[in-house]
Amino acid sequence: MDITAWLRGLGLEQYAPPFRDNRIDMRVLPKLTAEDLKDLGVTTIGDRRILLDAIAALRGPHPNPTCAESAMRNTESTH
């Protein structure tokens, strides 16, 4: 999974460096909290809300990597 592409699809590619620097990948992404996003430098409430909603969509009803990756692809194709 490409976190940079996922962020780009959300219009939030400016956060790619801190996600990369903090080794956020598909295993970690669904577990991020608002506090984690603040620690990553996402200080804008609107951006945090967009990210939290997109992360919730990744979790879906079955939080496993295959379902989450499928949800990520669906998110990318709609943005």
PDB file of N, CA and C in Angstrom:
ATOM      1  N   MET A   1       0.829  -1.175   0.000  1.00  0.00           N
ATOM      2  CA  MET A   1       0.000   0.000   0.000  1.00  0.00           C
ATOM      3  C   MET A   1       0.875   1.241   0.000  1.00  0.00           C
ATOM      4  N   ASP A   2       0.474   2.214  -0.749  1.00  0.00           N
ATOM      5  CA  ASP A   2       1.224   3.455  -0.849  1.00  0.00           C
ATOM      6  C   ASP A   2       0.511   4.544  -0.058  1.00  0.00           C
ATOM      7  N   ILE A   3       1.030   4.840   1.132  1.00  0.00           N
ATOM      8  CA  ILE A   3       0.428   5.858   1.998  1.00  0.00           C
ATOM      9  C   ILE A   3       0.435   7.214   1.306  1.00  0.00           C
ATOM     10  N   THR A   4       1.496   7.530   0.571  1.00  0.00           N
ATOM     11  CA  THR A   4       1.565   8.820  -0.122  1.00  0.00           C
ATOM     12  C   THR A   4       0.426   8.952  -1.122  1.00  0.00           C
ATOM     13  N   ALA A   5       0.154   7.907  -1.884  1.00  0.00           N
ATOM     14  CA  ALA A   5      -0.946   7.938  -2.849  1.00  0.00           C
ATOM     15  C   ALA A   5      -2.285   8.055  -2.129  1.00  0.00           C
ATOM     16  N   TRP A   6      -2.427   7.370  -1.011  1.00  0.00           N
ATOM     17  CA  TRP A   6      -3.657   7.443  -0.233  1.00  0.00           C
ATOM     18  C   TRP A   6      -3.882   8.874   0.261  1.00  0.00           C
ATOM     19  N   LEU A   7      -2.826   9.480   0.814  1.00  0.00           N
ATOM     20  CA  LEU A   7      -2.926  10.865   1.277  1.00  0.00           C
ATOM     21  C   LEU A   7      -3.222  11.811   0.111  1.00  0.00           C
ATOM     22  N   ARG A   8      -2.581  11.583  -1.021  1.00  0.00           N
ATOM     23  CA  ARG A   8      -2.820  12.409  -2.214  1.00  0.00           C
ATOM     24  C   ARG A   8      -4.284  12.312  -2.627  1.00  0.00           C
ATOM     25  N   GLY A   9      -4.846  11.123  -2.578  1.00  0.00           N
ATOM     26  CA  GLY A   9      -6.242  10.926  -2.925  1.00  0.00           C
ATOM     27  C   GLY A   9      -7.190  11.687  -2.008  1.00  0.00           C
ATOM     28  N   LEU A  10      -6.738  11.945  -0.790  1.00  0.00           N
ATOM     29  CA  LEU A  10      -7.526  12.715   0.166  1.00  0.00           C
ATOM     30  C   LEU A  10      -7.248  14.212   0.058  1.00  0.00           C
ATOM     31  N   GLY A  11      -6.271  14.584  -0.781  1.00  0.00           N
ATOM     32  CA  GLY A  11      -5.877  15.989  -0.888  1.00  0.00           C
ATOM     33  C   GLY A  11      -4.994  16.428   0.262  1.00  0.00           C
ATOM     34  N   LEU A  12      -4.344  15.478   0.916  1.00  0.00           N
ATOM     35  CA  LEU A  12      -3.534  15.771   2.107  1.00  0.00           C
ATOM     36  C   LEU A  12      -2.096  15.273   1.952  1.00  0.00           C
ATOM     37  N   GLU A  13      -1.574  15.364   0.734  1.00  0.00           N
ATOM     38  CA  GLU A  13      -0.231  14.842   0.465  1.00  0.00           C
ATOM     39  C   GLU A  13       0.861  15.552   1.249  1.00  0.00           C
ATOM     40  N   GLN A  14       0.574  16.748   1.783  1.00  0.00           N
ATOM     41  CA  GLN A  14       1.584  17.464   2.562  1.00  0.00           C
ATOM     42  C   GLN A  14       1.983  16.703   3.827  1.00  0.00           C
ATOM     43  N   TYR A  15       1.160  15.733   4.236  1.00  0.00           N
ATOM     44  CA  TYR A  15       1.476  14.951   5.427  1.00  0.00           C
ATOM     45  C   TYR A  15       2.273  13.681   5.118  1.00  0.00           C
ATOM     46  N   ALA A  16       2.595  13.454   3.869  1.00  0.00           N
ATOM     47  CA  ALA A  16       3.340  12.244   3.503  1.00  0.00           C
ATOM     48  C   ALA A  16       4.681  12.130   4.228  1.00  0.00           C
ATOM     49  N   PRO A  17       5.498  13.210   4.304  1.00  0.00           N
ATOM     50  CA  PRO A  17       6.787  13.050   4.988  1.00  0.00           C
ATOM     51  C   PRO A  17       6.670  12.589   6.446  1.00  0.00           C
ATOM     52  N   PRO A  18       5.806  13.185   7.277  1.00  0.00           N
ATOM     53  CA  PRO A  18       5.740  12.678   8.652  1.00  0.00           C
ATOM     54  C   PRO A  18       5.189  11.256   8.746  1.00  0.00           C
ATOM     55  N   PHE A  19       4.281  10.898   7.852  1.00  0.00           N
ATOM     56  CA  PHE A  19       3.788   9.515   7.852  1.00  0.00           C
ATOM     57  C   PHE A  19       4.937   8.571   7.506  1.00  0.00           C
ATOM     58  N   ARG A  20       5.726   8.937   6.500  1.00  0.00           N
ATOM     59  CA  ARG A  20       6.861   8.104   6.093  1.00  0.00           C
ATOM     60  C   ARG A  20       7.916   8.053   7.201  1.00  0.00           C
ATOM     61  N   ASP A  21       8.249   9.214   7.765  1.00  0.00           N
ATOM     62  CA  ASP A  21       9.278   9.288   8.802  1.00  0.00           C
ATOM     63  C   ASP A  21       8.900   8.484  10.048  1.00  0.00           C
ATOM     64  N   ASN A  22       7.610   8.352  10.298  1.00  0.00           N
ATOM     65  CA  ASN A  22       7.141   7.622  11.476  1.00  0.00           C
ATOM     66  C   ASN A  22       6.706   6.198  11.157  1.00  0.00           C
ATOM     67  N   ARG A  23       7.054   5.751   9.944  1.00  0.00           N
ATOM     68  CA  ARG A  23       6.829   4.372   9.512  1.00  0.00           C
ATOM     69  C   ARG A  23       5.363   3.955   9.625  1.00  0.00           C
ATOM     70  N   ILE A  24       4.467   4.872   9.211  1.00  0.00           N
ATOM     71  CA  ILE A  24       3.048   4.551   9.183  1.00  0.00           C
ATOM     72  C   ILE A  24       2.786   3.740   7.913  1.00  0.00           C
ATOM     73  N   ASP A  25       2.331   2.514   8.099  1.00  0.00           N
ATOM     74  CA  ASP A  25       2.001   1.658   6.963  1.00  0.00           C
ATOM     75  C   ASP A  25       0.606   1.071   7.200  1.00  0.00           C
ATOM     76  N   MET A  26       0.203   0.132   6.375  1.00  0.00           N
ATOM     77  CA  MET A  26      -1.142  -0.423   6.453  1.00  0.00           C
ATOM     78  C   MET A  26      -1.414  -1.120   7.777  1.00  0.00           C
ATOM     79  N   ARG A  27      -0.381  -1.610   8.427  1.00  0.00           N
ATOM     80  CA  ARG A  27      -0.575  -2.257   9.731  1.00  0.00           C
ATOM     81  C   ARG A  27      -0.882  -1.237  10.809  1.00  0.00           C
ATOM     82  N   VAL A  28      -0.341  -0.038  10.673  1.00  0.00           N
ATOM     83  CA  VAL A  28      -0.468   0.995  11.700  1.00  0.00           C
ATOM     84  C   VAL A  28      -1.624   1.943  11.399  1.00  0.00           C
ATOM     85  N   LEU A  29      -1.819   2.267  10.135  1.00  0.00           N
ATOM     86  CA  LEU A  29      -2.788   3.280   9.740  1.00  0.00           C
ATOM     87  C   LEU A  29      -4.172   3.099  10.371  1.00  0.00           C
ATOM     88  N   PRO A  30      -4.771   1.919  10.338  1.00  0.00           N
ATOM     89  CA  PRO A  30      -6.117   1.771  10.912  1.00  0.00           C
ATOM     90  C   PRO A  30      -6.181   1.988  12.422  1.00  0.00           C
ATOM     91  N   LYS A  31      -5.034   2.021  13.076  1.00  0.00           N
ATOM     92  CA  LYS A  31      -4.998   2.167  14.532  1.00  0.00           C
ATOM     93  C   LYS A  31      -4.729   3.602  14.983  1.00  0.00           C
ATOM     94  N   LEU A  32      -4.495   4.508  14.032  1.00  0.00           N
ATOM     95  CA  LEU A  32      -4.170   5.883  14.409  1.00  0.00           C
ATOM     96  C   LEU A  32      -5.355   6.571  15.078  1.00  0.00           C
ATOM     97  N   THR A  33      -5.031   7.403  16.055  1.00  0.00           N
ATOM     98  CA  THR A  33      -6.034   8.174  16.780  1.00  0.00           C
ATOM     99  C   THR A  33      -5.838   9.657  16.472  1.00  0.00           C
ATOM    100  N   ALA A  34      -6.777  10.478  16.939  1.00  0.00           N
ATOM    101  CA  ALA A  34      -6.645  11.928  16.775  1.00  0.00           C
ATOM    102  C   ALA A  34      -5.358  12.411  17.431  1.00  0.00           C
ATOM    103  N   GLU A  35      -5.025  11.851  18.568  1.00  0.00           N
ATOM    104  CA  GLU A  35      -3.789  12.241  19.264  1.00  0.00           C
ATOM    105  C   GLU A  35      -2.557  11.862  18.437  1.00  0.00           C
ATOM    106  N   ASP A  36      -2.575  10.685  17.824  1.00  0.00           N
ATOM    107  CA  ASP A  36      -1.472  10.284  16.948  1.00  0.00           C
ATOM    108  C   ASP A  36      -1.323  11.270  15.795  1.00  0.00           C
ATOM    109  N   LEU A  37      -2.452  11.670  15.208  1.00  0.00           N
ATOM    110  CA  LEU A  37      -2.389  12.612  14.083  1.00  0.00           C
ATOM    111  C   LEU A  37      -1.807  13.950  14.526  1.00  0.00           C
ATOM    112  N   LYS A  38      -2.157  14.396  15.727  1.00  0.00           N
ATOM    113  CA  LYS A  38      -1.560  15.625  16.262  1.00  0.00           C
ATOM    114  C   LYS A  38      -0.047  15.452  16.380  1.00  0.00           C
ATOM    115  N   ASP A  39       0.375  14.301  16.898  1.00  0.00           N
ATOM    116  CA  ASP A  39       1.815  14.027  17.037  1.00  0.00           C
ATOM    117  C   ASP A  39       2.517  14.007  15.682  1.00  0.00           C
ATOM    118  N   LEU A  40       1.779  13.633  14.622  1.00  0.00           N
ATOM    119  CA  LEU A  40       2.331  13.621  13.269  1.00  0.00           C
ATOM    120  C   LEU A  40       2.355  15.012  12.644  1.00  0.00           C
ATOM    121  N   GLY A  41       1.781  15.990  13.345  1.00  0.00           N
ATOM    122  CA  GLY A  41       1.784  17.355  12.839  1.00  0.00           C
ATOM    123  C   GLY A  41       0.520  17.768  12.117  1.00  0.00           C
ATOM    124  N   VAL A  42      -0.526  16.956  12.225  1.00  0.00           N
ATOM    125  CA  VAL A  42      -1.802  17.311  11.605  1.00  0.00           C
ATOM    126  C   VAL A  42      -2.544  18.187  12.614  1.00  0.00           C
ATOM    127  N   THR A  43      -2.303  19.492  12.529  1.00  0.00           N
ATOM    128  CA  THR A  43      -2.856  20.411  13.520  1.00  0.00           C
ATOM    129  C   THR A  43      -4.213  20.972  13.133  1.00  0.00           C
ATOM    130  N   THR A  44      -4.552  20.939  11.866  1.00  0.00           N
ATOM    131  CA  THR A  44      -5.822  21.465  11.398  1.00  0.00           C
ATOM    132  C   THR A  44      -6.933  20.467  11.693  1.00  0.00           C
ATOM    133  N   ILE A  45      -7.967  20.939  12.389  1.00  0.00           N
ATOM    134  CA  ILE A  45      -9.065  20.052  12.779  1.00  0.00           C
ATOM    135  C   ILE A  45      -9.726  19.429  11.552  1.00  0.00           C
ATOM    136  N   GLY A  46      -9.942  20.214  10.512  1.00  0.00           N
ATOM    137  CA  GLY A  46     -10.573  19.679   9.301  1.00  0.00           C
ATOM    138  C   GLY A  46      -9.765  18.560   8.686  1.00  0.00           C
ATOM    139  N   ASP A  47      -8.443  18.745   8.616  1.00  0.00           N
ATOM    140  CA  ASP A  47      -7.581  17.691   8.064  1.00  0.00           C
ATOM    141  C   ASP A  47      -7.613  16.447   8.937  1.00  0.00           C
ATOM    142  N   ARG A  48      -7.605  16.648  10.254  1.00  0.00           N
ATOM    143  CA  ARG A  48      -7.680  15.488  11.160  1.00  0.00           C
ATOM    144  C   ARG A  48      -8.995  14.748  10.960  1.00  0.00           C
ATOM    145  N   ARG A  49     -10.091  15.482  10.816  1.00  0.00           N
ATOM    146  CA  ARG A  49     -11.397  14.857  10.636  1.00  0.00           C
ATOM    147  C   ARG A  49     -11.438  14.054   9.335  1.00  0.00           C
ATOM    148  N   ILE A  50     -10.899  14.639   8.257  1.00  0.00           N
ATOM    149  CA  ILE A  50     -10.843  13.929   6.971  1.00  0.00           C
ATOM    150  C   ILE A  50     -10.052  12.636   7.126  1.00  0.00           C
ATOM    151  N   LEU A  51      -8.908  12.722   7.784  1.00  0.00           N
ATOM    152  CA  LEU A  51      -8.075  11.536   7.977  1.00  0.00           C
ATOM    153  C   LEU A  51      -8.768  10.498   8.853  1.00  0.00           C
ATOM    154  N   LEU A  52      -9.376  10.937   9.941  1.00  0.00           N
ATOM    155  CA  LEU A  52     -10.050   9.984  10.828  1.00  0.00           C
ATOM    156  C   LEU A  52     -11.212   9.297  10.120  1.00  0.00           C
ATOM    157  N   ASP A  53     -11.965  10.038   9.309  1.00  0.00           N
ATOM    158  CA  ASP A  53     -13.055   9.426   8.553  1.00  0.00           C
ATOM    159  C   ASP A  53     -12.521   8.412   7.534  1.00  0.00           C
ATOM    160  N   ALA A  54     -11.441   8.759   6.851  1.00  0.00           N
ATOM    161  CA  ALA A  54     -10.846   7.847   5.869  1.00  0.00           C
ATOM    162  C   ALA A  54     -10.263   6.617   6.555  1.00  0.00           C
ATOM    163  N   ILE A  55      -9.675   6.805   7.723  1.00  0.00           N
ATOM    164  CA  ILE A  55      -9.133   5.672   8.486  1.00  0.00           C
ATOM    165  C   ILE A  55     -10.270   4.762   8.935  1.00  0.00           C
ATOM    166  N   ALA A  56     -11.381   5.355   9.384  1.00  0.00           N
ATOM    167  CA  ALA A  56     -12.542   4.554   9.796  1.00  0.00           C
ATOM    168  C   ALA A  56     -13.064   3.733   8.623  1.00  0.00           C
ATOM    169  N   ALA A  57     -13.054   4.319   7.426  1.00  0.00           N
ATOM    170  CA  ALA A  57     -13.492   3.585   6.236  1.00  0.00           C
ATOM    171  C   ALA A  57     -12.560   2.412   5.948  1.00  0.00           C
ATOM    172  N   LEU A  58     -11.278   2.573   6.252  1.00  0.00           N
ATOM    173  CA  LEU A  58     -10.335   1.473   6.049  1.00  0.00           C
ATOM    174  C   LEU A  58     -10.629   0.320   6.993  1.00  0.00           C
ATOM    175  N   ARG A  59     -11.050   0.655   8.195  1.00  0.00           N
ATOM    176  CA  ARG A  59     -11.337  -0.391   9.175  1.00  0.00           C
ATOM    177  C   ARG A  59     -12.512  -1.234   8.720  1.00  0.00           C
ATOM    178  N   GLY A  60     -13.566  -0.567   8.264  1.00  0.00           N
ATOM    179  CA  GLY A  60     -14.737  -1.271   7.774  1.00  0.00           C
ATOM    180  C   GLY A  60     -15.231  -2.301   8.768  1.00  0.00           C
ATOM    181  N   PRO A  61     -16.119  -3.185   8.318  1.00  0.00           N
ATOM    182  CA  PRO A  61     -16.670  -4.200   9.212  1.00  0.00           C
ATOM    183  C   PRO A  61     -15.680  -5.323   9.541  1.00  0.00           C
ATOM    184  N   HIS A  62     -14.654  -5.498   8.691  1.00  0.00           N
ATOM    185  CA  HIS A  62     -13.680  -6.577   8.900  1.00  0.00           C
ATOM    186  C   HIS A  62     -12.282  -5.992   8.844  1.00  0.00           C
ATOM    187  N   PRO A  63     -11.723  -5.591  10.006  1.00  0.00           N
ATOM    188  CA  PRO A  63     -10.416  -4.917   9.996  1.00  0.00           C
ATOM    189  C   PRO A  63      -9.248  -5.861   9.747  1.00  0.00           C
ATOM    190  N   ASN A  64      -9.135  -6.343   8.508  1.00  0.00           N
ATOM    191  CA  ASN A  64      -7.958  -7.125   8.160  1.00  0.00           C
ATOM    192  C   ASN A  64      -7.293  -6.445   6.974  1.00  0.00           C
ATOM    193  N   PRO A  65      -6.023  -6.731   6.720  1.00  0.00           N
ATOM    194  CA  PRO A  65      -5.297  -6.014   5.670  1.00  0.00           C
ATOM    195  C   PRO A  65      -5.957  -6.097   4.296  1.00  0.00           C
ATOM    196  N   THR A  66      -6.525  -7.221   3.919  1.00  0.00           N
ATOM    197  CA  THR A  66      -7.111  -7.339   2.600  1.00  0.00           C
ATOM    198  C   THR A  66      -8.301  -6.399   2.457  1.00  0.00           C
ATOM    199  N   CYS A  67      -9.190  -6.380   3.428  1.00  0.00           N
ATOM    200  CA  CYS A  67     -10.352  -5.494   3.385  1.00  0.00           C
ATOM    201  C   CYS A  67      -9.921  -4.041   3.452  1.00  0.00           C
ATOM    202  N   ALA A  68      -8.948  -3.750   4.292  1.00  0.00           N
ATOM    203  CA  ALA A  68      -8.488  -2.370   4.436  1.00  0.00           C
ATOM    204  C   ALA A  68      -7.856  -1.872   3.145  1.00  0.00           C
ATOM    205  N   GLU A  69      -7.075  -2.723   2.484  1.00  0.00           N
ATOM    206  CA  GLU A  69      -6.469  -2.311   1.219  1.00  0.00           C
ATOM    207  C   GLU A  69      -7.533  -2.091   0.163  1.00  0.00           C
ATOM    208  N   SER A  70      -8.570  -2.915   0.161  1.00  0.00           N
ATOM    209  CA  SER A  70      -9.667  -2.728  -0.780  1.00  0.00           C
ATOM    210  C   SER A  70     -10.383  -1.419  -0.513  1.00  0.00           C
ATOM    211  N   ALA A  71     -10.609  -1.098   0.749  1.00  0.00           N
ATOM    212  CA  ALA A  71     -11.249   0.168   1.108  1.00  0.00           C
ATOM    213  C   ALA A  71     -10.376   1.342   0.695  1.00  0.00           C
ATOM    214  N   MET A  72      -9.059   1.197   0.850  1.00  0.00           N
ATOM    215  CA  MET A  72      -8.155   2.265   0.455  1.00  0.00           C
ATOM    216  C   MET A  72      -8.259   2.499  -1.042  1.00  0.00           C
ATOM    217  N   ARG A  73      -8.302   1.434  -1.836  1.00  0.00           N
ATOM    218  CA  ARG A  73      -8.418   1.591  -3.285  1.00  0.00           C
ATOM    219  C   ARG A  73      -9.719   2.290  -3.640  1.00  0.00           C
ATOM    220  N   ASN A  74     -10.805   1.952  -2.944  1.00  0.00           N
ATOM    221  CA  ASN A  74     -12.088   2.607  -3.192  1.00  0.00           C
ATOM    222  C   ASN A  74     -12.012   4.087  -2.844  1.00  0.00           C
ATOM    223  N   THR A  75     -11.331   4.438  -1.763  1.00  0.00           N
ATOM    224  CA  THR A  75     -11.164   5.839  -1.358  1.00  0.00           C
ATOM    225  C   THR A  75     -10.370   6.587  -2.426  1.00  0.00           C
ATOM    226  N   GLU A  76      -9.295   5.962  -2.927  1.00  0.00           N
ATOM    227  CA  GLU A  76      -8.461   6.611  -3.929  1.00  0.00           C
ATOM    228  C   GLU A  76      -9.234   6.861  -5.210  1.00  0.00           C
ATOM    229  N   SER A  77     -10.092   5.924  -5.591  1.00  0.00           N
ATOM    230  CA  SER A  77     -10.788   6.069  -6.872  1.00  0.00           C
ATOM    231  C   SER A  77     -11.901   7.106  -6.805  1.00  0.00           C
ATOM    232  N   THR A  78     -12.339   7.481  -5.603  1.00  0.00           N
ATOM    233  CA  THR A  78     -13.405   8.463  -5.481  1.00  0.00           C
ATOM    234  C   THR A  78     -12.887   9.864  -5.300  1.00  0.00           C
ATOM    235  N   HIS A  79     -11.571  10.042  -5.165  1.00  0.00           N
ATOM    236  CA  HIS A  79     -11.010  11.391  -4.953  1.00  0.00           C
ATOM    237  C   HIS A  79     -10.114  11.777  -6.088  1.00  0.00           C
TER     238      HIS A  79
END
